[in-house]
mmCIF file of N, CA, C and O in Angstrom:
data_model
loop_
_atom_site.group_PDB
_atom_site.id
_atom_site.type_symbol
_atom_site.label_atom_id
_atom_site.label_comp_id
_atom_site.label_asym_id
_atom_site.label_seq_id
_atom_site.Cartn_x
_atom_site.Cartn_y
_atom_site.Cartn_z
ATOM 1 N N UNK I 1 25.297 -9.224 10.328
ATOM 2 C CA UNK I 1 24.207 -8.300 10.084
ATOM 3 C C UNK I 1 24.001 -7.396 11.294
ATOM 4 O O UNK I 1 23.980 -6.177 11.173
ATOM 5 N N UNK I 2 23.842 -8.005 12.463
ATOM 6 C CA UNK I 2 23.619 -7.222 13.685
ATOM 7 C C UNK I 2 24.800 -6.332 14.030
ATOM 8 O O UNK I 2 24.632 -5.320 14.707
ATOM 9 N N UNK I 3 25.975 -6.679 13.542
ATOM 10 C CA UNK I 3 27.177 -5.884 13.803
ATOM 11 C C UNK I 3 27.315 -4.729 12.820
ATOM 12 O O UNK I 3 28.284 -3.974 12.891
ATOM 13 N N UNK I 4 26.352 -4.599 11.909
ATOM 14 C CA UNK I 4 26.399 -3.497 10.955
ATOM 15 C C UNK I 4 27.237 -3.791 9.717
ATOM 16 O O UNK I 4 27.465 -2.901 8.906
ATOM 17 N N UNK I 5 27.672 -5.001 9.551
ATOM 18 C CA UNK I 5 28.467 -5.383 8.379
ATOM 19 C C UNK I 5 27.519 -5.845 7.273
ATOM 20 O O UNK I 5 27.428 -7.032 6.959
ATOM 21 N N UNK I 6 26.838 -4.871 6.702
ATOM 22 C CA UNK I 6 25.722 -5.169 5.809
ATOM 23 C C UNK I 6 26.149 -5.829 4.504
ATOM 24 O O UNK I 6 25.486 -6.761 4.033
ATOM 25 N N UNK I 7 27.226 -5.365 3.916
ATOM 26 C CA UNK I 7 27.678 -5.974 2.661
ATOM 27 C C UNK I 7 28.082 -7.430 2.877
ATOM 28 O O UNK I 7 27.768 -8.302 2.064
ATOM 29 N N UNK I 8 28.756 -7.695 3.997
ATOM 30 C CA UNK I 8 29.155 -9.065 4.315
ATOM 31 C C UNK I 8 27.931 -9.930 4.595
ATOM 32 O O UNK I 8 27.866 -11.098 4.197
ATOM 33 N N UNK I 9 26.964 -9.365 5.286
ATOM 34 C CA UNK I 9 25.735 -10.099 5.569
ATOM 35 C C UNK I 9 25.001 -10.422 4.270
ATOM 36 O O UNK I 9 24.525 -11.555 4.085
ATOM 37 N N UNK I 10 24.925 -9.440 3.374
ATOM 38 C CA UNK I 10 24.269 -9.680 2.087
ATOM 39 C C UNK I 10 24.946 -10.841 1.361
ATOM 40 O O UNK I 10 24.270 -11.758 0.869
ATOM 41 N N UNK I 11 26.271 -10.816 1.300
ATOM 42 C CA UNK I 11 27.010 -11.875 0.614
ATOM 43 C C UNK I 11 26.743 -13.236 1.268
ATOM 44 O O UNK I 11 26.553 -14.248 0.570
ATOM 45 N N UNK I 12 26.717 -13.267 2.591
ATOM 46 C CA UNK I 12 26.460 -14.528 3.300
ATOM 47 C C UNK I 12 25.056 -15.053 3.008
ATOM 48 O O UNK I 12 24.872 -16.251 2.746
ATOM 49 N N UNK I 13 24.074 -14.173 3.073
ATOM 50 C CA UNK I 13 22.704 -14.599 2.790
ATOM 51 C C UNK I 13 22.577 -15.108 1.357
ATOM 52 O O UNK I 13 21.907 -16.107 1.093
ATOM 53 N N UNK I 14 23.233 -14.450 0.430
ATOM 54 C CA UNK I 14 23.165 -14.890 -0.967
ATOM 55 C C UNK I 14 23.836 -16.255 -1.152
ATOM 56 O O UNK I 14 23.366 -17.079 -1.946
ATOM 57 N N UNK I 15 24.915 -16.499 -0.419
ATOM 58 C CA UNK I 15 25.560 -17.824 -0.487
ATOM 59 C C UNK I 15 24.611 -18.909 0.024
ATOM 60 O O UNK I 15 24.498 -19.980 -0.568
ATOM 61 N N UNK I 16 23.929 -18.627 1.123
ATOM 62 C CA UNK I 16 22.964 -19.598 1.658
ATOM 63 C C UNK I 16 21.862 -19.862 0.639
ATOM 64 O O UNK I 16 21.487 -21.019 0.392
ATOM 65 N N UNK I 17 21.349 -18.808 0.024
ATOM 66 C CA UNK I 17 20.250 -18.967 -0.933
ATOM 67 C C UNK I 17 20.682 -19.691 -2.201
ATOM 68 O O UNK I 17 19.864 -20.343 -2.851
ATOM 69 N N UNK I 18 21.963 -19.599 -2.543
ATOM 70 C CA UNK I 18 22.467 -20.347 -3.693
ATOM 71 C C UNK I 18 22.400 -21.852 -3.414
ATOM 72 O O UNK I 18 22.179 -22.658 -4.321
ATOM 73 N N UNK I 19 22.556 -22.222 -2.149
ATOM 74 C CA UNK I 19 22.501 -23.625 -1.738
ATOM 75 C C UNK I 19 21.062 -24.053 -1.455
ATOM 76 O O UNK I 19 20.640 -25.148 -1.819
ATOM 77 N N UNK I 20 20.306 -23.181 -0.788
ATOM 78 C CA UNK I 20 18.941 -23.499 -0.356
ATOM 79 C C UNK I 20 17.995 -22.353 -0.725
ATOM 80 O O UNK I 20 17.668 -21.513 0.121
ATOM 81 N N UNK I 21 17.556 -22.287 -1.992
ATOM 82 C CA UNK I 21 16.729 -21.150 -2.434
ATOM 83 C C UNK I 21 15.345 -21.084 -1.809
ATOM 84 O O UNK I 21 14.690 -20.051 -1.892
ATOM 85 N N UNK I 22 14.909 -22.127 -1.143
ATOM 86 C CA UNK I 22 13.590 -22.125 -0.544
ATOM 87 C C UNK I 22 13.575 -21.769 0.925
ATOM 88 O O UNK I 22 12.620 -22.069 1.630
ATOM 89 N N UNK I 23 14.596 -21.098 1.393
ATOM 90 C CA UNK I 23 14.751 -20.758 2.812
ATOM 91 C C UNK I 23 14.135 -19.381 3.052
ATOM 92 O O UNK I 23 14.773 -18.347 2.896
ATOM 93 N N UNK I 24 12.872 -19.360 3.441
ATOM 94 C CA UNK I 24 12.112 -18.111 3.589
ATOM 95 C C UNK I 24 12.764 -17.146 4.565
ATOM 96 O O UNK I 24 12.816 -15.934 4.307
ATOM 97 N N UNK I 25 13.266 -17.664 5.668
ATOM 98 C CA UNK I 25 13.857 -16.803 6.685
ATOM 99 C C UNK I 25 15.073 -16.046 6.150
ATOM 100 O O UNK I 25 15.272 -14.874 6.475
ATOM 101 N N UNK I 26 15.845 -16.695 5.294
ATOM 102 C CA UNK I 26 17.031 -16.033 4.728
ATOM 103 C C UNK I 26 16.614 -14.989 3.699
ATOM 104 O O UNK I 26 17.207 -13.908 3.627
ATOM 105 N N UNK I 27 15.583 -15.274 2.916
ATOM 106 C CA UNK I 27 15.066 -14.249 1.991
ATOM 107 C C UNK I 27 14.623 -13.018 2.777
ATOM 108 O O UNK I 27 14.891 -11.880 2.378
ATOM 109 N N UNK I 28 13.960 -13.245 3.897
ATOM 110 C CA UNK I 28 13.510 -12.144 4.739
ATOM 111 C C UNK I 28 14.695 -11.369 5.327
ATOM 112 O O UNK I 28 14.712 -10.136 5.316
ATOM 113 N N UNK I 29 15.684 -12.096 5.827
ATOM 114 C CA UNK I 29 16.879 -11.436 6.369
ATOM 115 C C UNK I 29 17.599 -10.627 5.296
ATOM 116 O O UNK I 29 18.065 -9.510 5.560
ATOM 117 N N UNK I 30 17.677 -11.172 4.099
ATOM 118 C CA UNK I 30 18.288 -10.447 2.981
ATOM 119 C C UNK I 30 17.481 -9.182 2.687
ATOM 120 O O UNK I 30 18.051 -8.115 2.457
ATOM 121 N N UNK I 31 16.165 -9.286 2.741
ATOM 122 C CA UNK I 31 15.325 -8.106 2.536
ATOM 123 C C UNK I 31 15.635 -7.019 3.541
ATOM 124 O O UNK I 31 15.715 -5.837 3.199
ATOM 125 N N UNK I 32 15.840 -7.416 4.795
ATOM 126 C CA UNK I 32 16.173 -6.438 5.840
ATOM 127 C C UNK I 32 17.502 -5.747 5.542
ATOM 128 O O UNK I 32 17.623 -4.524 5.672
ATOM 129 N N UNK I 33 18.499 -6.513 5.143
ATOM 130 C CA UNK I 33 19.808 -5.941 4.811
ATOM 131 C C UNK I 33 19.679 -4.984 3.630
ATOM 132 O O UNK I 33 20.199 -3.865 3.665
ATOM 133 N N UNK I 34 18.982 -5.412 2.598
ATOM 134 C CA UNK I 34 18.825 -4.565 1.409
ATOM 135 C C UNK I 34 18.079 -3.276 1.741
ATOM 136 O O UNK I 34 18.445 -2.202 1.248
ATOM 137 N N UNK I 35 17.067 -3.368 2.588
ATOM 138 C CA UNK I 35 16.353 -2.157 3.012
ATOM 139 C C UNK I 35 17.288 -1.238 3.779
ATOM 140 O O UNK I 35 17.280 -0.018 3.578
ATOM 141 N N UNK I 36 18.119 -1.805 4.631
ATOM 142 C CA UNK I 36 19.080 -1.006 5.400
ATOM 143 C C UNK I 36 20.090 -0.315 4.496
ATOM 144 O O UNK I 36 20.587 0.761 4.817
ATOM 145 N N UNK I 37 20.369 -0.938 3.367
ATOM 146 C CA UNK I 37 21.293 -0.352 2.387
ATOM 147 C C UNK I 37 20.587 0.632 1.453
ATOM 148 O O UNK I 37 21.214 1.218 0.580
ATOM 149 N N UNK I 38 19.269 0.796 1.630
ATOM 150 C CA UNK I 38 18.513 1.728 0.792
ATOM 151 C C UNK I 38 18.106 1.150 -0.543
ATOM 152 O O UNK I 38 17.619 1.873 -1.414
ATOM 153 N N UNK I 39 18.247 -0.135 -0.721
ATOM 154 C CA UNK I 39 17.903 -0.808 -1.974
ATOM 155 C C UNK I 39 16.492 -1.398 -1.826
ATOM 156 O O UNK I 39 16.309 -2.596 -1.700
ATOM 157 N N UNK I 40 15.523 -0.489 -1.840
ATOM 158 C CA UNK I 40 14.155 -0.841 -1.470
ATOM 159 C C UNK I 40 13.468 -1.773 -2.457
ATOM 160 O O UNK I 40 12.712 -2.656 -2.044
ATOM 161 N N UNK I 41 13.698 -1.604 -3.739
ATOM 162 C CA UNK I 41 13.058 -2.497 -4.710
ATOM 163 C C UNK I 41 13.565 -3.924 -4.548
ATOM 164 O O UNK I 41 12.784 -4.880 -4.600
ATOM 165 N N UNK I 42 14.867 -4.077 -4.333
ATOM 166 C CA UNK I 42 15.428 -5.407 -4.108
ATOM 167 C C UNK I 42 14.926 -5.988 -2.790
ATOM 168 O O UNK I 42 14.646 -7.186 -2.694
ATOM 169 N N UNK I 43 14.816 -5.141 -1.779
ATOM 170 C CA UNK I 43 14.303 -5.588 -0.482
ATOM 171 C C UNK I 43 12.872 -6.084 -0.635
ATOM 172 O O UNK I 43 12.511 -7.148 -0.107
ATOM 173 N N UNK I 44 12.071 -5.327 -1.355
ATOM 174 C CA UNK I 44 10.679 -5.730 -1.577
ATOM 175 C C UNK I 44 10.624 -7.105 -2.243
ATOM 176 O O UNK I 44 9.854 -7.982 -1.826
ATOM 177 N N UNK I 45 11.460 -7.308 -3.255
ATOM 178 C CA UNK I 45 11.479 -8.602 -3.953
ATOM 179 C C UNK I 45 11.879 -9.737 -3.011
ATOM 180 O O UNK I 45 11.303 -10.831 -3.068
ATOM 181 N N UNK I 46 12.832 -9.491 -2.130
ATOM 182 C CA UNK I 46 13.260 -10.528 -1.181
ATOM 183 C C UNK I 46 12.147 -10.872 -0.199
ATOM 184 O O UNK I 46 11.901 -12.051 0.089
ATOM 185 N N UNK I 47 11.489 -9.847 0.323
ATOM 186 C CA UNK I 47 10.379 -10.110 1.241
ATOM 187 C C UNK I 47 9.242 -10.845 0.531
ATOM 188 O O UNK I 47 8.646 -11.773 1.086
ATOM 189 N N UNK I 48 8.947 -10.442 -0.691
ATOM 190 C CA UNK I 48 7.866 -11.116 -1.434
ATOM 191 C C UNK I 48 8.223 -12.580 -1.696
ATOM 192 O O UNK I 48 7.360 -13.453 -1.615
ATOM 193 N N UNK I 49 9.495 -12.845 -1.986
ATOM 194 C CA UNK I 49 9.921 -14.239 -2.198
ATOM 195 C C UNK I 49 9.760 -15.031 -0.901
ATOM 196 O O UNK I 49 9.298 -16.174 -0.930
ATOM 197 N N UNK I 50 10.133 -14.444 0.219
ATOM 198 C CA UNK I 50 9.961 -15.123 1.510
ATOM 199 C C UNK I 50 8.501 -15.477 1.728
ATOM 200 O O UNK I 50 8.181 -16.581 2.181
ATOM 201 N N UNK I 51 7.609 -14.562 1.376
ATOM 202 C CA UNK I 51 6.178 -14.788 1.592
ATOM 203 C C UNK I 51 5.581 -15.766 0.591
ATOM 204 O O UNK I 51 4.578 -16.411 0.884
ATOM 205 N N UNK I 52 6.191 -15.899 -0.574
ATOM 206 C CA UNK I 52 5.757 -16.946 -1.510
ATOM 207 C C UNK I 52 6.039 -18.319 -0.904
ATOM 208 O O UNK I 52 5.251 -19.246 -1.046
ATOM 209 N N UNK I 53 7.176 -18.421 -0.243
ATOM 210 C CA UNK I 53 7.594 -19.687 0.353
ATOM 211 C C UNK I 53 6.825 -19.975 1.640
ATOM 212 O O UNK I 53 6.389 -21.106 1.876
ATOM 213 N N UNK I 54 6.659 -18.942 2.448
ATOM 214 C CA UNK I 54 6.041 -19.102 3.773
ATOM 215 C C UNK I 54 5.066 -17.939 3.984
ATOM 216 O O UNK I 54 5.407 -16.931 4.594
ATOM 217 N N UNK I 55 3.825 -18.056 3.493
ATOM 218 C CA UNK I 55 2.880 -16.933 3.471
ATOM 219 C C UNK I 55 2.573 -16.282 4.820
ATOM 220 O O UNK I 55 2.264 -15.099 4.864
ATOM 221 N N UNK I 56 2.641 -17.018 5.889
ATOM 222 C CA UNK I 56 2.292 -16.451 7.199
ATOM 223 C C UNK I 56 3.518 -16.046 8.006
ATOM 224 O O UNK I 56 3.426 -15.859 9.216
ATOM 225 N N UNK I 57 4.662 -15.850 7.354
ATOM 226 C CA UNK I 57 5.893 -15.514 8.071
ATOM 227 C C UNK I 57 5.844 -14.036 8.487
ATOM 228 O O UNK I 57 6.051 -13.132 7.681
ATOM 229 N N UNK I 58 5.552 -13.806 9.745
ATOM 230 C CA UNK I 58 5.276 -12.461 10.259
ATOM 231 C C UNK I 58 6.465 -11.520 10.060
ATOM 232 O O UNK I 58 6.279 -10.351 9.704
ATOM 233 N N UNK I 59 7.671 -12.000 10.244
ATOM 234 C CA UNK I 59 8.840 -11.128 10.078
ATOM 235 C C UNK I 59 8.911 -10.580 8.641
ATOM 236 O O UNK I 59 9.202 -9.404 8.436
ATOM 237 N N UNK I 60 8.596 -11.413 7.660
ATOM 238 C CA UNK I 60 8.606 -10.960 6.266
ATOM 239 C C UNK I 60 7.438 -10.025 5.983
ATOM 240 O O UNK I 60 7.586 -9.041 5.249
ATOM 241 N N UNK I 61 6.290 -10.305 6.572
ATOM 242 C CA UNK I 61 5.132 -9.417 6.417
ATOM 243 C C UNK I 61 5.474 -8.023 6.934
ATOM 244 O O UNK I 61 5.213 -7.014 6.279
ATOM 245 N N UNK I 62 6.067 -7.982 8.125
ATOM 246 C CA UNK I 62 6.414 -6.692 8.722
ATOM 247 C C UNK I 62 7.484 -5.983 7.894
ATOM 248 O O UNK I 62 7.417 -4.773 7.680
ATOM 249 N N UNK I 63 8.475 -6.736 7.428
ATOM 250 C CA UNK I 63 9.527 -6.138 6.614
ATOM 251 C C UNK I 63 8.993 -5.573 5.321
ATOM 252 O O UNK I 63 9.334 -4.449 4.927
ATOM 253 N N UNK I 64 8.137 -6.328 4.660
ATOM 254 C CA UNK I 64 7.537 -5.844 3.419
ATOM 255 C C UNK I 64 6.708 -4.596 3.694
ATOM 256 O O UNK I 64 6.790 -3.609 2.954
ATOM 257 N N UNK I 65 5.942 -4.615 4.770
ATOM 258 C CA UNK I 65 5.156 -3.426 5.119
ATOM 259 C C UNK I 65 6.033 -2.208 5.365
ATOM 260 O O UNK I 65 5.716 -1.103 4.925
ATOM 261 N N UNK I 66 7.153 -2.423 6.042
ATOM 262 C CA UNK I 66 8.083 -1.312 6.285
ATOM 263 C C UNK I 66 8.637 -0.758 4.981
ATOM 264 O O UNK I 66 8.740 0.455 4.801
ATOM 265 N N UNK I 67 9.010 -1.658 4.065
ATOM 266 C CA UNK I 67 9.562 -1.216 2.775
ATOM 267 C C UNK I 67 8.507 -0.453 1.980
ATOM 268 O O UNK I 67 8.793 0.605 1.407
ATOM 269 N N UNK I 68 7.298 -0.980 1.947
ATOM 270 C CA UNK I 68 6.223 -0.282 1.231
ATOM 271 C C UNK I 68 5.981 1.097 1.843
ATOM 272 O O UNK I 68 5.774 2.082 1.123
ATOM 273 N N UNK I 69 6.032 1.169 3.159
ATOM 274 C CA UNK I 69 5.870 2.443 3.860
ATOM 275 C C UNK I 69 7.002 3.393 3.491
ATOM 276 O O UNK I 69 6.775 4.573 3.192
ATOM 277 N N UNK I 70 8.243 2.905 3.492
ATOM 278 C CA UNK I 70 9.395 3.744 3.135
ATOM 279 C C UNK I 70 9.294 4.257 1.702
ATOM 280 O O UNK I 70 9.776 5.340 1.391
ATOM 281 N N UNK I 71 8.638 3.477 0.847
ATOM 282 C CA UNK I 71 8.450 3.883 -0.546
ATOM 283 C C UNK I 71 7.265 4.840 -0.702
ATOM 284 O O UNK I 71 6.995 5.301 -1.798
ATOM 285 N N UNK I 72 6.553 5.098 0.397
ATOM 286 C CA UNK I 72 5.390 5.976 0.335
ATOM 287 C C UNK I 72 4.144 5.295 -0.185
ATOM 288 O O UNK I 72 3.167 5.951 -0.533
ATOM 289 N N UNK I 73 4.144 3.981 -0.214
ATOM 290 C CA UNK I 73 3.025 3.201 -0.739
ATOM 291 C C UNK I 73 2.156 2.724 0.429
ATOM 292 O O UNK I 73 2.095 1.543 0.736
ATOM 293 N N UNK I 74 1.502 3.672 1.059
ATOM 294 C CA UNK I 74 0.747 3.371 2.274
ATOM 295 C C UNK I 74 -0.414 2.418 2.015
ATOM 296 O O UNK I 74 -0.668 1.520 2.827
ATOM 297 N N UNK I 75 -1.124 2.584 0.914
ATOM 298 C CA UNK I 75 -2.244 1.683 0.622
ATOM 299 C C UNK I 75 -1.757 0.253 0.431
ATOM 300 O O UNK I 75 -2.402 -0.693 0.877
ATOM 301 N N UNK I 76 -0.613 0.104 -0.232
ATOM 302 C CA UNK I 76 -0.042 -1.231 -0.410
ATOM 303 C C UNK I 76 0.399 -1.817 0.930
ATOM 304 O O UNK I 76 0.239 -3.017 1.164
ATOM 305 N N UNK I 77 0.946 -0.983 1.798
ATOM 306 C CA UNK I 77 1.357 -1.450 3.124
ATOM 307 C C UNK I 77 0.144 -1.925 3.916
ATOM 308 O O UNK I 77 0.178 -2.990 4.548
ATOM 309 N N UNK I 78 -0.939 -1.158 3.872
ATOM 310 C CA UNK I 78 -2.172 -1.542 4.571
ATOM 311 C C UNK I 78 -2.684 -2.873 4.019
ATOM 312 O O UNK I 78 -3.039 -3.782 4.783
ATOM 313 N N UNK I 79 -2.713 -3.018 2.702
ATOM 314 C CA UNK I 79 -3.185 -4.262 2.092
ATOM 315 C C UNK I 79 -2.311 -5.441 2.515
ATOM 316 O O UNK I 79 -2.820 -6.535 2.791
ATOM 317 N N UNK I 80 -1.018 -5.221 2.582
ATOM 318 C CA UNK I 80 -0.084 -6.255 3.019
ATOM 319 C C UNK I 80 -0.399 -6.717 4.432
ATOM 320 O O UNK I 80 -0.490 -7.913 4.710
ATOM 321 N N UNK I 81 -0.586 -5.763 5.343
ATOM 322 C CA UNK I 81 -0.871 -6.117 6.730
ATOM 323 C C UNK I 81 -2.233 -6.793 6.866
ATOM 324 O O UNK I 81 -2.380 -7.757 7.621
ATOM 325 N N UNK I 82 -3.214 -6.332 6.128
ATOM 326 C CA UNK I 82 -4.553 -6.948 6.201
ATOM 327 C C UNK I 82 -4.531 -8.379 5.667
ATOM 328 O O UNK I 82 -5.180 -9.270 6.220
ATOM 329 N N UNK I 83 -3.796 -8.594 4.599
ATOM 330 C CA UNK I 83 -3.664 -9.944 4.056
ATOM 331 C C UNK I 83 -3.007 -10.858 5.091
ATOM 332 O O UNK I 83 -3.438 -11.989 5.293
ATOM 333 N N UNK I 84 -1.985 -10.359 5.755
ATOM 334 C CA UNK I 84 -1.301 -11.151 6.774
ATOM 335 C C UNK I 84 -2.240 -11.491 7.923
ATOM 336 O O UNK I 84 -2.236 -12.619 8.428
ATOM 337 N N UNK I 85 -3.052 -10.541 8.327
ATOM 338 C CA UNK I 85 -3.977 -10.785 9.437
ATOM 339 C C UNK I 85 -5.078 -11.766 9.042
ATOM 340 O O UNK I 85 -5.573 -12.513 9.891
ATOM 341 N N UNK I 86 -5.436 -11.784 7.775
ATOM 342 C CA UNK I 86 -6.412 -12.774 7.317
ATOM 343 C C UNK I 86 -5.820 -14.174 7.401
ATOM 344 O O UNK I 86 -6.526 -15.145 7.682
ATOM 345 N N UNK I 87 -4.513 -14.275 7.194
ATOM 346 C CA UNK I 87 -3.811 -15.555 7.281
ATOM 347 C C UNK I 87 -3.569 -15.959 8.728
ATOM 348 O O UNK I 87 -3.717 -17.116 9.091
ATOM 349 N N UNK I 88 -3.184 -14.974 9.555
ATOM 350 C CA UNK I 88 -2.871 -15.257 10.962
ATOM 351 C C UNK I 88 -3.423 -14.139 11.836
ATOM 352 O O UNK I 88 -2.725 -13.169 12.139
ATOM 353 N N UNK I 89 -4.682 -14.250 12.265
ATOM 354 C CA UNK I 89 -5.293 -13.185 13.061
ATOM 355 C C UNK I 89 -4.698 -13.027 14.458
ATOM 356 O O UNK I 89 -5.029 -12.078 15.163
ATOM 357 N N UNK I 90 -3.787 -13.886 14.859
ATOM 358 C CA UNK I 90 -3.171 -13.766 16.182
ATOM 359 C C UNK I 90 -1.857 -12.978 16.155
ATOM 360 O O UNK I 90 -1.205 -12.847 17.189
ATOM 361 N N UNK I 91 -1.475 -12.440 15.004
ATOM 362 C CA UNK I 91 -0.191 -11.733 14.856
ATOM 363 C C UNK I 91 -0.308 -10.316 15.419
ATOM 364 O O UNK I 91 -0.530 -9.347 14.700
ATOM 365 N N UNK I 92 -0.130 -10.187 16.726
ATOM 366 C CA UNK I 92 -0.326 -8.910 17.418
ATOM 367 C C UNK I 92 0.564 -7.802 16.868
ATOM 368 O O UNK I 92 0.131 -6.652 16.747
ATOM 369 N N UNK I 93 1.803 -8.115 16.525
ATOM 370 C CA UNK I 93 2.717 -7.082 16.027
ATOM 371 C C UNK I 93 2.235 -6.507 14.693
ATOM 372 O O UNK I 93 2.462 -5.339 14.406
ATOM 373 N N UNK I 94 1.558 -7.335 13.913
ATOM 374 C CA UNK I 94 1.030 -6.855 12.628
ATOM 375 C C UNK I 94 -0.120 -5.883 12.864
ATOM 376 O O UNK I 94 -0.244 -4.872 12.165
ATOM 377 N N UNK I 95 -0.963 -6.134 13.867
ATOM 378 C CA UNK I 95 -2.012 -5.174 14.226
ATOM 379 C C UNK I 95 -1.391 -3.825 14.590
ATOM 380 O O UNK I 95 -1.887 -2.771 14.194
ATOM 381 N N UNK I 96 -0.318 -3.883 15.336
ATOM 382 C CA UNK I 96 0.367 -2.651 15.735
ATOM 383 C C UNK I 96 0.875 -1.899 14.511
ATOM 384 O O UNK I 96 0.666 -0.688 14.381
ATOM 385 N N UNK I 97 1.537 -2.610 13.618
ATOM 386 C CA UNK I 97 2.065 -1.977 12.402
ATOM 387 C C UNK I 97 0.943 -1.393 11.552
ATOM 388 O O UNK I 97 1.067 -0.293 11.014
ATOM 389 N N UNK I 98 -0.144 -2.140 11.421
ATOM 390 C CA UNK I 98 -1.293 -1.650 10.663
ATOM 391 C C UNK I 98 -1.843 -0.373 11.293
ATOM 392 O O UNK I 98 -2.138 0.597 10.584
ATOM 393 N N UNK I 99 -1.959 -0.360 12.603
ATOM 394 C CA UNK I 99 -2.439 0.845 13.289
ATOM 395 C C UNK I 99 -1.571 2.059 13.045
ATOM 396 O O UNK I 99 -2.075 3.167 12.828
ATOM 397 N N UNK I 100 -0.261 1.861 13.034
ATOM 398 C CA UNK I 100 0.662 2.963 12.780
ATOM 399 C C UNK I 100 0.464 3.522 11.384
ATOM 400 O O UNK I 100 0.395 4.739 11.192
ATOM 401 N N UNK I 101 0.337 2.640 10.409
ATOM 402 C CA UNK I 101 0.144 3.087 9.018
ATOM 403 C C UNK I 101 -1.208 3.797 8.879
ATOM 404 O O UNK I 101 -1.302 4.850 8.248
ATOM 405 N N UNK I 102 -2.256 3.226 9.456
ATOM 406 C CA UNK I 102 -3.581 3.842 9.342
ATOM 407 C C UNK I 102 -3.622 5.220 10.012
ATOM 408 O O UNK I 102 -4.332 6.108 9.559
ATOM 409 N N UNK I 103 -2.857 5.385 11.074
ATOM 410 C CA UNK I 103 -2.808 6.672 11.745
ATOM 411 C C UNK I 103 -2.248 7.753 10.822
ATOM 412 O O UNK I 103 -2.662 8.897 10.858
ATOM 413 N N UNK I 104 -1.324 7.365 9.973
ATOM 414 C CA UNK I 104 -0.709 8.327 9.062
ATOM 415 C C UNK I 104 -1.620 8.619 7.913
ATOM 416 O O UNK I 104 -1.614 9.582 7.276
#
């Protein structure tokens, strides 16, 4: 993934999820790859699945917020970040992301 081999990363993440479908971190990583490939609806679904499994997973919260922002759904992005902060008020990076969206 970090090497830019997005299709290979997607395939690897999907293989892991076939074995362990409850692995929130892999759903989140898959969401990042899908967003990088421009497949925003699929990315959103992956991030949402990660958050179903692990509701306070900050990386998935941020990823979902980014995807919602890329889709032009600013109100949904704000709601996503606020929900995350209600779950974990110590998530400083989420405050930052929320501030960026609110500024726009």
